[in-house]
């Protein structure tokens, strides 16, 4: 059945070429409404916004895409939610969720219609973790990091995430494969890399083999920074999701073997976790020089990853070593975090389950910690 253009708030038809669902922003809106102390029903929010309860219900289900409302009304919705006590974090995430919906809806609706050279939102600029994790939410079922946990606001079964049907998930993953392959040898490397990262949430039977083949097809050009570095890092990290940590362990040793590779790694993390406010058009910013970021967000993020699975922990430990060498003052700025790091490092040092390169990096971190705890 062909989808119709979305209905606007005034009852007319949307003019966009691609039908939208806006599942993610609708779900985040529901979470924001339910985060109001004492409760806030759809009817109550509709009254505060001077719209019909059906409009609020439509926004939350994606039946009437919230992304289609006028900018002024969207600002009013956020302001009303803040005024009645909704989680400020969830209200802020409404903007991020609209960006995530654009990516998901484009992949879903473009499907096999993509042709090399077509404009694509995944190739527009480098996306951050908070956006990518929201896109992956209905595809993987993994709740994005930092999303507030709310008590059930109503009785009965509650959908725990934005839901995308199996057929539509297949359309999205098939589309991601198509654009990754179309941009493999030439074309847009950023588009390919970001498509590959999302493709790693595919759990169909041939997904691991396809991703492994993409990694094997990368040019082998030695250690440290190379033009293939960003894609290699993405694929290595993605293969951990399929139970293969070896590629990421190797990347932690080889990809960070020279200064440009180490700089690229730190700049990548800074951008990924939101240390910087600028938007990068492509991956060329990574190896040039360290940006003016502080490093505290990277440190907190890496401390949480030290006990992750093999590969992820190896890269986290190696990155942490270079971070503390570049920003040693971090150990003096937050003593609580430094104490948490020290305890985690000592526990890891006793485990013995890491590569020799990772072990040496961990020993350097221990030494740095001792210098700052005398």
Short mmCIF file of C-alpha atoms in Angstrom, two decimals:
data_model
loop_
_atom_site.label_atom_id
_atom_site.label_comp_id
_atom_site.label_asym_id
_atom_site.label_seq_id
_atom_site.Cartn_x
_atom_site.Cartn_y
_atom_site.Cartn_z
CA UNK A 1 0.00 0.00 0.00
CA UNK A 2 1.38 3.40 -0.92
CA UNK A 3 1.83 5.79 1.97
CA UNK A 4 0.08 9.11 1.90
CA UNK A 5 1.74 12.41 2.64
CA UNK A 6 1.53 13.33 6.31
CA UNK A 7 -1.37 15.41 7.55
CA UNK A 8 -0.44 18.85 8.81
CA UNK A 9 -1.80 20.51 11.96
CA UNK A 10 -4.31 22.43 9.89
CA UNK A 11 -5.66 19.31 8.25
CA UNK A 12 -3.91 19.79 4.91
CA UNK A 13 -1.42 17.50 3.22
CA UNK A 14 2.34 17.79 3.70
CA UNK A 15 4.36 18.72 0.66
CA UNK A 16 7.43 16.59 1.34
CA UNK A 17 8.28 13.94 -1.22
CA UNK A 18 9.15 11.35 1.37
CA UNK A 19 6.51 10.07 3.82
CA UNK A 20 7.65 10.57 7.38
CA UNK A 21 6.97 8.61 10.54
CA UNK A 22 8.93 10.58 13.14
CA UNK A 23 8.77 7.58 15.45
CA UNK A 24 11.73 8.58 17.57
CA UNK A 25 10.77 12.17 18.33
CA UNK A 26 7.23 11.03 19.05
CA UNK A 27 8.46 8.49 21.56
CA UNK A 28 10.78 11.02 23.20
CA UNK A 29 7.86 13.45 23.42
CA UNK A 30 5.86 10.80 25.25
CA UNK A 31 8.74 10.19 27.65
CA UNK A 32 9.06 13.93 28.27
CA UNK A 33 5.34 14.24 28.97
CA UNK A 34 5.39 11.27 31.34
CA UNK A 35 8.39 12.70 33.18
CA UNK A 36 6.28 15.57 34.53
CA UNK A 37 6.02 15.20 38.34
CA UNK A 38 2.54 14.06 39.29
CA UNK A 39 1.78 13.05 35.73
CA UNK A 40 0.65 14.86 32.62
CA UNK A 41 -1.92 13.18 30.39
CA UNK A 42 -2.20 13.71 26.67
CA UNK A 43 -5.37 15.64 27.37
CA UNK A 44 -3.62 17.93 29.84
CA UNK A 45 -0.74 18.64 27.46
CA UNK A 46 -3.22 19.29 24.65
CA UNK A 47 -5.04 21.80 26.87
CA UNK A 48 -1.80 23.60 27.70
CA UNK A 49 -0.86 23.76 24.01
CA UNK A 50 -4.38 24.71 22.84
CA UNK A 51 -4.53 21.74 20.45
CA UNK A 52 -6.72 18.65 20.32
CA UNK A 53 -5.83 15.51 22.30
CA UNK A 54 -5.75 13.70 18.95
CA UNK A 55 -2.92 16.02 17.85
CA UNK A 56 -0.79 15.06 20.86
CA UNK A 57 -1.59 11.36 20.36
CA UNK A 58 -0.67 11.69 16.69
CA UNK A 59 2.66 13.33 17.50
CA UNK A 60 3.57 10.61 19.97
CA UNK A 61 2.76 7.75 17.59
CA UNK A 62 4.21 9.40 14.49
CA UNK A 63 0.80 9.41 12.81
CA UNK A 64 1.09 13.20 12.67
CA UNK A 65 4.86 13.81 12.52
CA UNK A 66 6.04 16.28 15.14
CA UNK A 67 8.82 17.21 12.72
CA UNK A 68 6.16 18.68 10.41
CA UNK A 69 4.90 21.33 12.85
CA UNK A 70 5.96 24.93 12.44
CA UNK A 71 9.18 25.95 14.17
CA UNK A 72 7.37 28.37 16.45
CA UNK A 73 4.95 25.73 17.67
CA UNK A 74 7.78 23.28 18.28
CA UNK A 75 9.49 25.88 20.48
CA UNK A 76 6.19 26.37 22.33
CA UNK A 77 5.85 22.62 22.95
CA UNK A 78 9.31 22.52 24.52
CA UNK A 79 8.65 25.63 26.59
CA UNK A 80 5.38 24.23 27.96
CA UNK A 81 7.02 20.94 28.87
CA UNK A 82 9.80 22.72 30.74
CA UNK A 83 7.31 24.97 32.54
CA UNK A 84 5.30 22.01 33.88
CA UNK A 85 8.46 20.25 35.11
CA UNK A 86 9.33 17.74 32.37
CA UNK A 87 12.88 16.36 32.29
CA UNK A 88 15.06 19.05 30.72
CA UNK A 89 17.27 16.34 29.26
CA UNK A 90 14.34 14.74 27.45
CA UNK A 91 13.09 18.12 26.21
CA UNK A 92 16.55 18.88 24.82
CA UNK A 93 16.57 15.48 23.12
CA UNK A 94 13.50 16.40 21.07
CA UNK A 95 15.76 18.36 18.69
CA UNK A 96 18.22 15.47 18.49
CA UNK A 97 15.37 13.02 17.88
CA UNK A 98 14.12 15.02 14.89
CA UNK A 99 17.59 14.77 13.37
CA UNK A 100 17.61 11.01 14.04
CA UNK A 101 14.18 10.62 12.46
CA UNK A 102 15.40 12.36 9.32
CA UNK A 103 18.12 9.74 8.95
CA UNK A 104 15.86 6.80 9.72
CA UNK A 105 12.94 7.96 7.58
CA UNK A 106 15.23 8.69 4.64
CA UNK A 107 16.76 5.21 4.80
CA UNK A 108 13.33 3.64 5.14
CA UNK A 109 11.69 5.52 2.30
CA UNK A 110 14.62 5.78 -0.12
CA UNK A 111 15.35 2.06 0.25
CA UNK A 112 16.50 0.69 -3.13
CA UNK A 113 15.90 3.97 -4.95
CA UNK A 114 19.31 5.37 -3.98
CA UNK A 115 21.77 5.95 -6.80
CA UNK A 116 25.47 6.91 -6.42
CA UNK A 117 25.79 10.66 -6.25
CA UNK A 118 22.36 11.21 -4.70
CA UNK A 119 22.25 13.63 -1.80
CA UNK A 120 21.94 11.69 1.46
CA UNK A 121 21.67 12.95 5.07
CA UNK A 122 24.25 10.40 6.22
CA UNK A 123 26.80 12.13 4.02
CA UNK A 124 25.88 15.71 4.93
CA UNK A 125 28.19 16.00 7.96
CA UNK A 126 29.71 13.94 10.77
CA UNK A 127 27.01 12.82 13.19
CA UNK A 128 27.49 12.56 16.95
CA UNK A 129 26.81 9.67 19.28
CA UNK A 130 23.54 11.05 20.65
CA UNK A 131 22.03 11.17 17.15
CA UNK A 132 23.37 7.81 15.96
CA UNK A 133 22.24 5.99 19.11
CA UNK A 134 18.71 7.34 18.67
CA UNK A 135 18.67 6.14 15.05
CA UNK A 136 19.83 2.70 16.20
CA UNK A 137 17.25 2.51 19.00
CA UNK A 138 14.33 1.08 16.96
CA UNK A 139 16.76 -1.06 14.95
CA UNK A 140 18.61 -2.68 17.83
CA UNK A 141 16.48 -2.29 20.92
CA UNK A 142 19.46 -0.78 22.76
CA UNK A 143 18.40 2.17 24.90
CA UNK A 144 20.65 5.17 24.18
CA UNK A 145 23.16 6.06 26.87
CA UNK A 146 22.02 8.81 29.19
CA UNK A 147 18.31 8.39 28.49
CA UNK A 148 16.49 8.91 31.80
CA UNK A 149 14.77 5.84 33.21
CA UNK A 150 11.16 6.56 34.07
CA UNK A 151 8.72 4.62 36.20
CA UNK A 152 5.76 3.22 34.19
CA UNK A 153 3.20 5.98 33.88
CA UNK A 154 0.28 3.65 33.23
CA UNK A 155 -0.86 0.13 33.77
CA UNK A 156 -0.71 -2.65 31.24
CA UNK A 157 1.85 -3.40 28.52
CA UNK A 158 4.11 -0.48 27.66
CA UNK A 159 6.18 -0.28 24.48
CA UNK A 160 9.79 0.07 25.62
CA UNK A 161 11.16 1.81 22.54
CA UNK A 162 10.16 3.28 19.18
CA UNK A 163 8.99 0.32 17.13
CA UNK A 164 9.86 -0.36 13.51
CA UNK A 165 8.39 -3.43 11.82
CA UNK A 166 10.58 -6.28 10.60
CA UNK A 167 9.90 -5.47 6.94
CA UNK A 168 10.84 -1.84 7.43
CA UNK A 169 13.97 -2.81 9.35
CA UNK A 170 15.00 -4.98 6.41
CA UNK A 171 14.42 -2.02 4.08
CA UNK A 172 16.65 0.18 6.22
CA UNK A 173 19.48 -2.36 6.45
CA UNK A 174 19.28 -3.21 2.74
CA UNK A 175 19.50 0.49 1.96
CA UNK A 176 22.53 0.93 4.24
CA UNK A 177 24.32 -1.94 2.49
CA UNK A 178 23.49 -0.47 -0.87
CA UNK A 179 24.94 2.96 -0.14
CA UNK A 180 27.99 1.48 1.60
CA UNK A 181 28.80 -0.66 -1.43
CA UNK A 182 28.03 2.13 -3.88
CA UNK A 183 30.59 4.37 -2.14
CA UNK A 184 33.24 1.71 -1.50
CA UNK A 185 35.86 2.43 -4.17
CA UNK A 186 34.89 6.01 -4.97
CA UNK A 187 32.20 8.41 -3.96
CA UNK A 188 31.57 9.71 -0.46
CA UNK A 189 33.73 8.07 2.24
CA UNK A 190 31.80 9.76 5.06
CA UNK A 191 28.50 8.46 3.73
CA UNK A 192 29.97 4.97 3.52
CA UNK A 193 31.46 5.07 7.01
CA UNK A 194 28.30 6.26 8.72
CA UNK A 195 26.18 3.76 6.81
CA UNK A 196 28.52 0.95 7.89
CA UNK A 197 28.24 1.94 11.54
CA UNK A 198 24.44 1.74 11.49
CA UNK A 199 24.57 -1.45 9.43
CA UNK A 200 26.39 -3.14 12.32
CA UNK A 201 23.07 -3.33 14.19
CA UNK A 202 21.77 -5.75 11.56
CA UNK A 203 21.26 -9.20 13.08
CA UNK A 204 20.20 -11.11 9.98
CA UNK A 205 22.01 -14.35 9.23
CA UNK A 206 24.42 -12.96 6.64
CA UNK A 207 25.16 -9.67 8.40
CA UNK A 208 28.40 -10.67 10.12
CA UNK A 209 29.82 -12.16 6.93
CA UNK A 210 28.93 -9.05 4.98
CA UNK A 211 30.58 -6.75 7.54
CA UNK A 212 33.67 -8.96 7.73
CA UNK A 213 33.97 -8.83 3.95
CA UNK A 214 33.79 -5.03 4.05
CA UNK A 215 36.72 -5.01 6.48
CA UNK A 216 38.76 -7.43 4.36
CA UNK A 217 38.31 -5.20 1.32
CA UNK A 218 39.98 -2.25 3.02
CA UNK A 219 43.43 -1.34 1.66
CA UNK A 220 46.30 -2.47 3.88
CA UNK A 221 48.61 0.53 4.13
CA UNK A 222 50.51 0.01 7.40
CA UNK A 223 50.21 1.41 10.90
CA UNK A 224 49.03 4.79 12.09
CA UNK A 225 46.90 7.28 10.22
CA UNK A 226 45.88 6.48 6.64
CA UNK A 227 42.99 7.73 4.50
CA UNK A 228 41.20 4.46 5.35
CA UNK A 229 41.61 5.05 9.11
CA UNK A 230 38.05 6.31 9.84
CA UNK A 231 36.37 3.43 7.98
CA UNK A 232 38.76 0.88 9.49
CA UNK A 233 38.00 2.16 12.99
CA UNK A 234 34.25 2.05 12.38
CA UNK A 235 34.33 -1.47 10.96
CA UNK A 236 36.64 -2.76 13.69
CA UNK A 237 34.35 -1.35 16.39
CA UNK A 238 31.27 -2.67 14.60
CA UNK A 239 32.58 -6.22 14.37
CA UNK A 240 32.74 -6.40 18.16
CA UNK A 241 28.93 -6.46 18.06
CA UNK A 242 29.18 -9.75 16.18
CA UNK A 243 31.51 -11.28 18.74
CA UNK A 244 34.79 -10.55 16.92
CA UNK A 245 37.03 -8.36 19.11
CA UNK A 246 40.25 -9.18 17.27
CA UNK A 247 39.98 -6.45 14.63
CA UNK A 248 39.44 -3.74 17.23
CA UNK A 249 42.27 -5.06 19.42
CA UNK A 250 44.54 -4.90 16.37
CA UNK A 251 43.30 -1.42 15.54
CA UNK A 252 44.04 -0.21 19.08
CA UNK A 253 47.63 -1.32 18.48
CA UNK A 254 48.10 -0.42 14.81
CA UNK A 255 45.75 2.52 14.23
CA UNK A 256 47.19 4.51 17.14
CA UNK A 257 50.81 3.69 16.37
CA UNK A 258 51.82 7.21 15.31
CA UNK A 259 51.00 10.74 16.41
CA UNK A 260 48.48 11.50 13.63
CA UNK A 261 46.63 8.29 14.51
CA UNK A 262 46.57 9.23 18.19
CA UNK A 263 45.42 12.77 17.41
CA UNK A 264 42.71 11.42 15.12
CA UNK A 265 41.51 9.06 17.83
CA UNK A 266 41.23 11.80 20.44
CA UNK A 267 39.55 14.24 18.06
CA UNK A 268 37.13 11.52 17.02
CA UNK A 269 36.15 10.84 20.65
CA UNK A 270 35.86 14.57 21.40
CA UNK A 271 33.44 15.04 18.53
CA UNK A 272 31.55 11.80 19.19
CA UNK A 273 30.77 12.55 22.86
CA UNK A 274 30.02 16.25 22.30
CA UNK A 275 33.15 17.94 23.62
CA UNK A 276 33.07 20.34 20.68
CA UNK A 277 30.18 22.46 19.50
CA UNK A 278 31.24 22.78 15.87
CA UNK A 279 29.84 20.60 13.09
CA UNK A 280 32.39 18.88 10.85
CA UNK A 281 31.63 18.43 7.17
CA UNK A 282 33.84 15.34 6.82
CA UNK A 283 36.46 13.26 8.63
CA UNK A 284 39.41 15.38 7.51
CA UNK A 285 39.48 17.23 10.86
CA UNK A 286 40.59 14.13 12.77
CA UNK A 287 44.39 13.90 12.24
CA UNK A 288 45.30 17.58 11.81
CA UNK A 289 45.85 18.72 15.41
CA UNK A 290 44.21 18.40 18.79
CA UNK A 291 41.16 20.60 19.05
CA UNK A 292 40.53 23.10 21.88
CA UNK A 293 38.32 20.65 23.77
CA UNK A 294 38.74 20.10 27.53
CA UNK A 295 38.65 16.28 27.62
CA UNK A 296 36.46 15.74 30.71
CA UNK A 297 33.58 14.25 28.72
CA UNK A 298 35.97 11.87 26.97
CA UNK A 299 37.46 10.85 30.32
CA UNK A 300 34.05 10.08 31.83
CA UNK A 301 33.05 8.13 28.74
CA UNK A 302 36.26 6.08 28.69
CA UNK A 303 36.10 5.29 32.41
CA UNK A 304 32.71 3.68 31.78
CA UNK A 305 34.22 1.57 28.98
CA UNK A 306 37.19 0.12 30.87
CA UNK A 307 35.23 -2.97 31.89
CA UNK A 308 33.57 -3.42 28.50
CA UNK A 309 34.05 -6.44 26.29
CA UNK A 310 37.41 -7.27 24.73
CA UNK A 311 38.29 -4.88 21.94
CA UNK A 312 36.16 -2.07 23.27
CA UNK A 313 38.14 -2.08 26.53
CA UNK A 314 41.45 -2.34 24.64
CA UNK A 315 40.68 0.73 22.55
CA UNK A 316 39.39 2.57 25.62
CA UNK A 317 42.54 1.89 27.61
CA UNK A 318 44.86 2.85 24.74
CA UNK A 319 42.88 6.03 24.12
CA UNK A 320 42.89 6.87 27.82
CA UNK A 321 46.68 6.66 27.87
CA UNK A 322 46.99 9.20 25.04
CA UNK A 323 44.28 11.41 26.55
CA UNK A 324 46.08 11.69 29.90
CA UNK A 325 49.35 12.43 28.11
CA UNK A 326 47.67 15.22 26.14
CA UNK A 327 45.51 16.56 28.99
CA UNK A 328 47.27 15.62 32.28
CA UNK A 329 45.37 18.27 34.24
CA UNK A 330 42.23 16.12 33.97
CA UNK A 331 43.42 14.03 36.90
CA UNK A 332 43.45 17.12 39.13
CA UNK A 333 40.10 18.60 38.13
CA UNK A 334 37.70 15.91 39.33
CA UNK A 335 39.08 13.91 42.25
CA UNK A 336 35.99 11.71 42.46
CA UNK A 337 36.33 10.68 38.83
CA UNK A 338 40.07 10.19 39.29
CA UNK A 339 39.37 7.89 42.23
CA UNK A 340 36.88 5.90 40.17
CA UNK A 341 39.46 5.60 37.40
CA UNK A 342 42.17 4.47 39.82
CA UNK A 343 39.95 1.76 41.30
CA UNK A 344 38.97 0.50 37.85
CA UNK A 345 42.60 0.47 36.67
CA UNK A 346 43.76 -1.54 39.70
CA UNK A 347 40.97 -4.05 39.18
CA UNK A 348 41.91 -4.41 35.53
CA UNK A 349 45.59 -4.78 36.40
CA UNK A 350 44.73 -7.86 38.45
CA UNK A 351 42.66 -9.49 35.70
CA UNK A 352 45.51 -10.21 33.28
CA UNK A 353 43.08 -10.65 30.34
CA UNK A 354 44.41 -8.15 27.80
CA UNK A 355 46.91 -7.88 24.99
CA UNK A 356 50.54 -6.96 25.75
CA UNK A 357 50.07 -3.56 24.11
CA UNK A 358 47.00 -2.85 26.21
CA UNK A 359 48.86 -4.03 29.32
CA UNK A 360 51.64 -1.52 28.65
CA UNK A 361 49.10 1.26 28.17
CA UNK A 362 47.42 0.31 31.44
CA UNK A 363 50.77 0.41 33.25
CA UNK A 364 51.39 3.93 31.93
CA UNK A 365 47.97 5.01 33.21
CA UNK A 366 48.76 3.53 36.64
CA UNK A 367 52.02 5.44 36.73
CA UNK A 368 50.27 8.72 35.84
CA UNK A 369 47.71 8.10 38.56
CA UNK A 370 50.41 7.48 41.16
CA UNK A 371 52.08 10.77 40.30
CA UNK A 372 48.82 12.59 40.94
CA UNK A 373 47.91 10.80 44.19
CA UNK A 374 51.14 11.35 46.09
#
